[in-house]
Short mmCIF file of C-alpha atoms in Angstrom, two decimals:
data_model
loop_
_atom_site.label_atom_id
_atom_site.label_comp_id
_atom_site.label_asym_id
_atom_site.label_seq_id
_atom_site.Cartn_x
_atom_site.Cartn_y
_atom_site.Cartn_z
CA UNK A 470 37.87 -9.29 7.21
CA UNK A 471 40.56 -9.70 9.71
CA UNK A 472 40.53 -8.08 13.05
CA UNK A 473 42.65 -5.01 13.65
CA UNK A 474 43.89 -3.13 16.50
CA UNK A 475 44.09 0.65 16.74
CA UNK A 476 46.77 2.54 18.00
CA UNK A 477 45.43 3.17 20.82
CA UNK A 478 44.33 -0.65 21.65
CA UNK A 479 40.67 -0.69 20.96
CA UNK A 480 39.58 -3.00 18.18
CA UNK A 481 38.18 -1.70 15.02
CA UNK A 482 36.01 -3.93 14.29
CA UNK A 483 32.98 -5.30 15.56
CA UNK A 484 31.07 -8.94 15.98
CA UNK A 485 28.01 -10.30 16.55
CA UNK A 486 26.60 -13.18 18.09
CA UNK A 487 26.39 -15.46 14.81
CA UNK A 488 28.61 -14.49 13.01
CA UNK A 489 30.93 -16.89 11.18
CA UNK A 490 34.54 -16.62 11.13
CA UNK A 491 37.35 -18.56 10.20
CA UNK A 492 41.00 -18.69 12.02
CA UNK A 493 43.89 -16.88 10.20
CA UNK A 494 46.14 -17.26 13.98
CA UNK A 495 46.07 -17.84 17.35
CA UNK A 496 49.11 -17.84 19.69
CA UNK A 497 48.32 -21.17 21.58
CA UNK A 498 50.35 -23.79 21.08
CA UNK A 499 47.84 -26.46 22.68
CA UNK A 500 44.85 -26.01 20.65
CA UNK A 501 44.58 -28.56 17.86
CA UNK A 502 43.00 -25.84 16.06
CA UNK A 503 44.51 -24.98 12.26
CA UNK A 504 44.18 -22.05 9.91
CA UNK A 505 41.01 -22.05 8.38
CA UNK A 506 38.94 -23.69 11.09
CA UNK A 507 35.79 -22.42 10.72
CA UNK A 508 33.20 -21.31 13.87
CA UNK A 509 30.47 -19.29 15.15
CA UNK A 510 30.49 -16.58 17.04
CA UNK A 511 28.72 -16.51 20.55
CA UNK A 512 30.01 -13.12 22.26
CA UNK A 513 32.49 -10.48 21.93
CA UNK A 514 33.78 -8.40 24.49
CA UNK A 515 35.12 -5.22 22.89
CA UNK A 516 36.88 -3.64 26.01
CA UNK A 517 39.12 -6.43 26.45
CA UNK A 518 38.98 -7.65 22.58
CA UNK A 519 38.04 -11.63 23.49
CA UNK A 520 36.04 -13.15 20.73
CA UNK A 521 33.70 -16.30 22.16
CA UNK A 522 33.50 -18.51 19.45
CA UNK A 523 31.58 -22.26 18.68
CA UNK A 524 34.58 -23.74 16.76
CA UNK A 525 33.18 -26.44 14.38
CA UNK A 526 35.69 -28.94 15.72
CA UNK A 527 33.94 -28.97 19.39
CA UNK A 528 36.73 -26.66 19.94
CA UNK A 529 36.08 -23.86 23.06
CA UNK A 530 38.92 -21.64 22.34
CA UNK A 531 38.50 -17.96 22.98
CA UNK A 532 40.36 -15.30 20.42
CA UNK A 533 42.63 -13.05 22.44
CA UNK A 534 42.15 -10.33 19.46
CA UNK A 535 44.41 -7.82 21.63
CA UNK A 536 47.30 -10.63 22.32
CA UNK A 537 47.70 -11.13 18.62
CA UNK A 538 45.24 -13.61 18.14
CA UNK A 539 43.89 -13.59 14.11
CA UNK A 540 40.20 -14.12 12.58
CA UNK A 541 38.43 -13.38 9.65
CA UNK A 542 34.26 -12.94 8.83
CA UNK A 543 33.05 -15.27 6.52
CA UNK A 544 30.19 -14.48 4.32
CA UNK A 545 26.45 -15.32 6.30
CA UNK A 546 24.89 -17.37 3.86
CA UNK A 547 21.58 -16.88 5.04
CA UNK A 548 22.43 -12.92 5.37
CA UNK A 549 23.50 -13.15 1.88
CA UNK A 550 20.04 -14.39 1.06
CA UNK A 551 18.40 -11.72 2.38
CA UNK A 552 20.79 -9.16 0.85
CA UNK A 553 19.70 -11.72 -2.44
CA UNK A 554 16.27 -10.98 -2.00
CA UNK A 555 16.81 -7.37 -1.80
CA UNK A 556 18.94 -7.03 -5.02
CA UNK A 557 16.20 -8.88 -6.74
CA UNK A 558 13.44 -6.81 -5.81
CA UNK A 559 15.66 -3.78 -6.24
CA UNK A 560 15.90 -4.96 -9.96
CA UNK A 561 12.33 -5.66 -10.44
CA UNK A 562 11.41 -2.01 -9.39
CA UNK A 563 14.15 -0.64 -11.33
CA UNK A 564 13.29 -2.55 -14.45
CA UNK A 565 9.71 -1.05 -13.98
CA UNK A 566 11.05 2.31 -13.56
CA UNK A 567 13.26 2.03 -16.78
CA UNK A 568 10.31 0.81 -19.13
CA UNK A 569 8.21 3.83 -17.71
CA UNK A 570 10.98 6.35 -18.65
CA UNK A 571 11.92 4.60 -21.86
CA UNK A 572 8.17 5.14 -23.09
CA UNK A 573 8.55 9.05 -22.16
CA UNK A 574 12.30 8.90 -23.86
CA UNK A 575 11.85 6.83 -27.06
CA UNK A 576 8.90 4.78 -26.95
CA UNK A 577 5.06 5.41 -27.46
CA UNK A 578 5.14 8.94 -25.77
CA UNK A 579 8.45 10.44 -26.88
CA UNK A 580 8.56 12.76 -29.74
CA UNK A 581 11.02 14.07 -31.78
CA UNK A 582 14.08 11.87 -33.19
CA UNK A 583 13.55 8.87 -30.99
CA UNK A 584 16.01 6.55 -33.14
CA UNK A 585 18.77 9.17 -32.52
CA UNK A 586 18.17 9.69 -29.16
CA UNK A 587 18.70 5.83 -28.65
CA UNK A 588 21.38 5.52 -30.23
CA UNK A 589 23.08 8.18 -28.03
CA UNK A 590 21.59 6.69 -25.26
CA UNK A 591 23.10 3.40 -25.95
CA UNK A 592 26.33 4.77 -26.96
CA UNK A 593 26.70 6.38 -23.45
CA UNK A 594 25.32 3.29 -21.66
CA UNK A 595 28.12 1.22 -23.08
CA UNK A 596 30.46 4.26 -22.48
CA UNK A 597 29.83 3.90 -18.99
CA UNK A 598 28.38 7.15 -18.35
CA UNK A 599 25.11 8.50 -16.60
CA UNK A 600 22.03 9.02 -18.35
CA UNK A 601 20.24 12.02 -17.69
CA UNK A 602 16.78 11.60 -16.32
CA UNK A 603 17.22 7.37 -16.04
CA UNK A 604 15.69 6.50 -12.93
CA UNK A 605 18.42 5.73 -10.35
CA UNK A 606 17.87 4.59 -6.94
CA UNK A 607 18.15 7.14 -3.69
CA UNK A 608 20.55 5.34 -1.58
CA UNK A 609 20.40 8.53 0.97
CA UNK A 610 16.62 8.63 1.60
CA UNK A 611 16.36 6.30 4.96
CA UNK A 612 12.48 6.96 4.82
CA UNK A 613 11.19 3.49 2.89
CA UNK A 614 13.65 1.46 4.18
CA UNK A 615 12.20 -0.37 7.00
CA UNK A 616 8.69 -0.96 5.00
CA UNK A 617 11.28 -2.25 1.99
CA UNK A 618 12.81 -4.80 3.97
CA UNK A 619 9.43 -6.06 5.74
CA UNK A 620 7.94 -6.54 2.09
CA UNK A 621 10.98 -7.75 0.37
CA UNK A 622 12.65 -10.10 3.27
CA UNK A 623 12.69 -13.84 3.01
CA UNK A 624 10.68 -15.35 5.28
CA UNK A 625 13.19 -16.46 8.95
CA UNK A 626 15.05 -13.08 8.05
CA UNK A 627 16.28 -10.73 11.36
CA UNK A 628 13.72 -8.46 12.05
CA UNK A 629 14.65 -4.50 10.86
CA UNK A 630 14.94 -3.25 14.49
CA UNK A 631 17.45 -5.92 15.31
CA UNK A 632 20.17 -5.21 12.39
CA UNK A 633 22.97 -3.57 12.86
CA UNK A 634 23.98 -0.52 11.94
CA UNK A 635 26.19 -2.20 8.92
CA UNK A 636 23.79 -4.77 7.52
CA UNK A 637 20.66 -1.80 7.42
CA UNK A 638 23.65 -0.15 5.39
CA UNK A 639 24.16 -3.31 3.31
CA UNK A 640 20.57 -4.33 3.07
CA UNK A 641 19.45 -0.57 1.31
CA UNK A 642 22.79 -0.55 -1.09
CA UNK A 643 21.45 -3.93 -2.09
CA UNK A 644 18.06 -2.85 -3.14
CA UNK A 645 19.38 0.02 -4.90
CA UNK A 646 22.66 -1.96 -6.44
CA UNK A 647 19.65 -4.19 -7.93
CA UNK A 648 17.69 -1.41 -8.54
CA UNK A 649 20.02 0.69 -10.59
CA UNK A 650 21.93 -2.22 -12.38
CA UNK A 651 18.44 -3.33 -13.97
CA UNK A 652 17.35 -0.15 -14.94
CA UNK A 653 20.24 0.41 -16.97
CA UNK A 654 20.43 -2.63 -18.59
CA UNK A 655 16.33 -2.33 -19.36
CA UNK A 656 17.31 0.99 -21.05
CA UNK A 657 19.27 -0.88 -23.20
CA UNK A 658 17.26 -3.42 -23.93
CA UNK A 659 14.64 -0.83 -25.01
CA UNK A 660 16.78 1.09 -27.01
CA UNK A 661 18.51 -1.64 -29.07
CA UNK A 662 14.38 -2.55 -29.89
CA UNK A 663 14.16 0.97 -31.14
CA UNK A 664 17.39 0.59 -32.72
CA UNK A 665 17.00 -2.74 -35.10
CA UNK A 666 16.00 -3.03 -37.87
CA UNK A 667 13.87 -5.99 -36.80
CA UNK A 668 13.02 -4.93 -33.23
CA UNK A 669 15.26 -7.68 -31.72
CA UNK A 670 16.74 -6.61 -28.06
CA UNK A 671 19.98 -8.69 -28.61
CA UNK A 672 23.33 -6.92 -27.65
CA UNK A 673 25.16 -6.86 -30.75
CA UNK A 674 28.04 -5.35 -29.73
CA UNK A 675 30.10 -8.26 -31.51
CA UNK A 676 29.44 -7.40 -35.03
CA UNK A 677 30.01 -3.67 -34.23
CA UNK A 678 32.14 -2.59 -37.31
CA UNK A 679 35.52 -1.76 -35.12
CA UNK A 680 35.21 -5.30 -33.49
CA UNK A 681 34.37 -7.44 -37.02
CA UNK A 682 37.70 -10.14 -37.86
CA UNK A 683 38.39 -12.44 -40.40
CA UNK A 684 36.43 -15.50 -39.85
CA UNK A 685 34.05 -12.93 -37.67
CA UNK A 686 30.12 -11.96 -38.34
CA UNK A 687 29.32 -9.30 -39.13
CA UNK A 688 26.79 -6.68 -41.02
CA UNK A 689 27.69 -5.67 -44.36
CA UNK A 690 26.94 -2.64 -46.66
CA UNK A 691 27.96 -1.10 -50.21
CA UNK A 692 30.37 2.31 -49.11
CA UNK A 693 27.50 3.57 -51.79
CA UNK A 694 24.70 2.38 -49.80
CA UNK A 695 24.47 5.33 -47.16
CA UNK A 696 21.10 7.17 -48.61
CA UNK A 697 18.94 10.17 -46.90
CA UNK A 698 15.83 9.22 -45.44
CA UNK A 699 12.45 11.77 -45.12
CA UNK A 700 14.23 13.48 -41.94
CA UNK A 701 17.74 14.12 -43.75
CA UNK A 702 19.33 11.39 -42.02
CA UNK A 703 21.86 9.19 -43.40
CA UNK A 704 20.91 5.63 -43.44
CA UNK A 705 21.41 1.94 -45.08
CA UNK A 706 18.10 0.60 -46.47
CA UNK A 707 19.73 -2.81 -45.48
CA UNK A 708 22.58 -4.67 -44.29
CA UNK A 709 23.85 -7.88 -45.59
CA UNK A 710 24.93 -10.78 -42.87
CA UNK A 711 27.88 -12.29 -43.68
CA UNK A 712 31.25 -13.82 -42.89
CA UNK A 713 34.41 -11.82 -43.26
CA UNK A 714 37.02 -13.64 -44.94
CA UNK A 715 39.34 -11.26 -46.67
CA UNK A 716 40.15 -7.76 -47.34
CA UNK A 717 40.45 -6.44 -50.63
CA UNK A 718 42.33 -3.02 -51.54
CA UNK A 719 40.72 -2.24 -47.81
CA UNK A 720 37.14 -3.04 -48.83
CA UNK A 721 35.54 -6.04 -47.10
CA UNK A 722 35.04 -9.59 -48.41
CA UNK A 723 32.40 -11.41 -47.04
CA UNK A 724 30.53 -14.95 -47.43
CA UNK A 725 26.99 -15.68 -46.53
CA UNK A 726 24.16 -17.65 -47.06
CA UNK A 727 22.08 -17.93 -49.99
CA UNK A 728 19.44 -16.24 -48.32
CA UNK A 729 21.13 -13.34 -48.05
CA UNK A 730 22.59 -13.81 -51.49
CA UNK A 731 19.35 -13.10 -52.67
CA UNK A 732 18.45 -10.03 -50.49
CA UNK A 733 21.78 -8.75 -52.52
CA UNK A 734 20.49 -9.23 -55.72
CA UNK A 735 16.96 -7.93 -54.80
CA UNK A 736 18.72 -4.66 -53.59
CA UNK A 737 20.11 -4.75 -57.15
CA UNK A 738 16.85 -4.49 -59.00
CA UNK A 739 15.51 -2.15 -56.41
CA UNK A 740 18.66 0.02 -57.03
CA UNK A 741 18.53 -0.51 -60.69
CA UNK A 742 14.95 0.25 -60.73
CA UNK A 743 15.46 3.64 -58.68
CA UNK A 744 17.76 4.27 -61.50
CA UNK A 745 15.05 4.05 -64.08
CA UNK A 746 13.38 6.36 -62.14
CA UNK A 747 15.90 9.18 -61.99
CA UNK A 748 16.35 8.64 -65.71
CA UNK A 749 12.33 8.93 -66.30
CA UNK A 750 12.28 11.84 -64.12
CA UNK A 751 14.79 13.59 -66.84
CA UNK A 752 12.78 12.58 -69.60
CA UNK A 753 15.62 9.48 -70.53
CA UNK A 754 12.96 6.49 -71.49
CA UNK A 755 13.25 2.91 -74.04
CA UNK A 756 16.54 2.19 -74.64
CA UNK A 757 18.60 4.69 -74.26
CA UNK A 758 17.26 4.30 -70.42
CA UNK A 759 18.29 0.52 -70.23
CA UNK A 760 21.71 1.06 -71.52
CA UNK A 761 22.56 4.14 -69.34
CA UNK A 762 21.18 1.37 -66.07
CA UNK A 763 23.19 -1.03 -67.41
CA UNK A 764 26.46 0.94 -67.93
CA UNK A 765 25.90 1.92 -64.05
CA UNK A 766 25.36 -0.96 -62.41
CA UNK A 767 25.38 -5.10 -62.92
CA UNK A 768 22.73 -7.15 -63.76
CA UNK A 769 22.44 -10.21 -61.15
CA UNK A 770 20.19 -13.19 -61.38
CA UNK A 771 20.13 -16.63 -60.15
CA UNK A 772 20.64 -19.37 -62.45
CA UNK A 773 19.94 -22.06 -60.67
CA UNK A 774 22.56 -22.79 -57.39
CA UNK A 775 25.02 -20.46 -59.79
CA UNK A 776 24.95 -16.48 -59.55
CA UNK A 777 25.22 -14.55 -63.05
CA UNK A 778 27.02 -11.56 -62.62
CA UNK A 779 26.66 -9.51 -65.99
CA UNK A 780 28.72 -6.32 -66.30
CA UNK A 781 29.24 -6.44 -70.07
CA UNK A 782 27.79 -2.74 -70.53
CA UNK A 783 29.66 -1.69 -67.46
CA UNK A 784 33.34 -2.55 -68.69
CA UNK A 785 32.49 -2.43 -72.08
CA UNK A 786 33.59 -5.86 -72.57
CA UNK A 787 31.43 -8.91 -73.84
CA UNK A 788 32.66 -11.52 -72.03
CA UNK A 789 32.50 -9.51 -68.43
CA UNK A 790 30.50 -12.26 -67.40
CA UNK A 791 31.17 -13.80 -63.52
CA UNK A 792 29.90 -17.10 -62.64
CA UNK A 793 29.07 -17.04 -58.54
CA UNK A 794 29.51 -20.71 -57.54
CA UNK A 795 28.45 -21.72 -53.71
CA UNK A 796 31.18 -23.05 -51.86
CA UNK A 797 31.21 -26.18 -50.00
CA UNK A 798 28.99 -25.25 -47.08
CA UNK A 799 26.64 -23.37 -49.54
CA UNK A 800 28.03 -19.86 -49.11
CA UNK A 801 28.78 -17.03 -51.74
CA UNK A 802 31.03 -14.73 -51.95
CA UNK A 803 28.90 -12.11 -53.71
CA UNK A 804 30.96 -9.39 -55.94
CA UNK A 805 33.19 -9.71 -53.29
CA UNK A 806 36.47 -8.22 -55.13
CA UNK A 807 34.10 -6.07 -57.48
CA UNK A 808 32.00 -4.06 -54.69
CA UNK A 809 33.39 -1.61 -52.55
CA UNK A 810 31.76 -3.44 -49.17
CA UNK A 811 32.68 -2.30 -45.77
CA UNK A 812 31.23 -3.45 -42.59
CA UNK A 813 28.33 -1.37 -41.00
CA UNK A 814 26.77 -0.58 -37.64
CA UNK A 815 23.77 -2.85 -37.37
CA UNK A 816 22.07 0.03 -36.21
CA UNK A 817 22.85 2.26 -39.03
CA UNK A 818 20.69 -0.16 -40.98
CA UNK A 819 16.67 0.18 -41.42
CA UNK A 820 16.32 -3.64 -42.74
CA UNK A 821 19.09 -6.23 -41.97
CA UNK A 822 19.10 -9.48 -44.50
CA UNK A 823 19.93 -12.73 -42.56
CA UNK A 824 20.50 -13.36 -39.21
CA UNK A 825 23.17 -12.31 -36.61
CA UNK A 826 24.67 -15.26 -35.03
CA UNK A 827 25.10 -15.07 -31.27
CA UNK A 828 28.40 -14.13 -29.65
CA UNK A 829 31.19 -17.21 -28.95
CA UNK A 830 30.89 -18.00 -25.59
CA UNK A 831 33.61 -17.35 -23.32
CA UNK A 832 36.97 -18.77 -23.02
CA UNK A 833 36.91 -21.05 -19.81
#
């Protein structure tokens, strides 16, 4: 921060013995000091705007702020450890705080439709908006600070009563910068454990449906899978982890492991069974019942490395009969241009098969 004058002459802004600073100008042609030179600060008279400093060099030069003469603060790295300290124990309180409200809001305590209230507590987090009722730090109350600072201080830190004005300012927004950043992201955390399928806190923002590519992750679904569970709400029984490698007619084609390749085919019996079911329900039994399942849907099984896909009954066509080979790393592409897939919101999903790779890291 470079010094300034006024209009009227008096500097706006202030130093303090220690301080570091490093030069930006200084009218003196004699001094063998350069731009950049770094020193420390020993006095500073306002009224006249001279600035004392220890130059690292050995140098002596005063700063003649009012005679053009140029400086600017450099960061106090052992301020910025205490302001460290702070944020950290600011974001251990505020973590605390968030689990507490998170138990009242969708955990053990909470009532009511806790997976949709997540979910729109999660959408808003990553919206950047407030939460209602989320624990946020008071960065007006001046009543805890001092005690705060005595607790949460590294040990050589300036005593409370000698800080200025600006670093009691700094040292109570960094508490509640810490305090406030970690209770947020512990809501999150909390609700994306409400919110999978398996209860893993991972952001998983990257296979979101409106952010899946070709050669992306991502979590898969029949457009036929959506199904009303015992509140009335839409939902996927489970998601398929996969690979997107191709569109087809709009619909997604995907490649994944044979793991999940077999979670498919088990959905297929359970769907083809829950079928059955309807049918019995109607009084449709023997026969007639298998053919009616098998002009609805395809029969899949393993045979061996090789996926038999039989839709004879469903085309009315003996030799509909696909042959699902792995490819060369072992994936499948299963009824990829025969399914209507589309990719899904994880959370959409009460059972995901396979797992979600992490995001790439970073571009350097």
């Amino acid at each position: 921060m470079s010094a300034i004058n006024n209009n009227d002459g008096e500097d706006a802004v202030s130093y303090q013995p220690g301080d570091r600073v490093a030069l930006e100008h200084t009218g003196d042609p004699h001094t063998r000091l350069r731009p950049g030179d770094e020193g420390t600060v020993r006095r500073y008279d306002p009224c006249h705007q001279v600035l004392d400093v220890r130059w690292d060099s050995g140098s002596r030069l005063a700063m003649l702020l009012g005679a053009g003469d140029r400086v600017r603060r450099l960061p106090d790295a052992g301020w910025e450890r205490v302001l460290e300290a702070l944020r950290t124990a600011g974001a251990a309180a505020g973590r605390d705080a968030a689990a507490w409200w998170a138990q009242d809001t969708i955990g053990g305590r909470a009532t009511g439709d806790v997976a949709g209230a997540a979910r729109e507590i999660l959408a808003a987090i990553e919206a950047g908006r407030e939460i209602d009722g989320l624990p946020a730090a008071d960065r007006y109350s001046l009543a805890d600070d001092a005690d705060r600072y005595a607790e949460h201080a590294p040990p050589g830190a300036p005593a409370w009563e000698r800080l200025t004005a600006q670093r009691c300012d700094q040292a109570r927004w960094a508490w509640g910068d810490g305090y406030d950043g970690a209770a947020e992201a512990e809501a999150a955390r909390q609700c994306r454990v409400v919110l999978h399928a398996d209860g893993d806190d991972r952001d998983l923002r990257h296979v979101y449906p409106d952010r899946v590519r070709l050669g992306g992750p991502g979590v898969f679904a029949g457009d036929w899978a959506w199904t009303p569970n015992e509140h009335g709400q839409l939902r996927i029984p489970v998601g398929f982890v996969g690979t997107l490698v191709d569109t087809w007619n709009g619909w997604a084609v995907f490649t994944c492991t044979r793991e999940v390749a077999e979670a498919i085919i088990a959905d297929q019996h359970d769907a083809r069974d829950r079928y059955r079911q309807h049918l019995a329900a109607d009084g449709i039994t023997g026969e007639r019942q298998e053919q009616m399942v098998d002009e609805s849907m395809a029969r899949l099984r393993f045979d061996g490395d090789v996926i038999v896909a039989d839709e004879t009954r469903v085309h009315d066509d003996p030799e509909a009969v696909d042959s699902i080979t792995p490819d060369a790393d072992g994936r499948y592409t299963v009824m990829g241009r025969a399914w209507t897939w589309i990719a899904v919101h994880p959370y959409d999903c009460d059972r995901i098969a396979g797992h979600i790779p992490h995001p790439p890291a970073p571009e350097a």
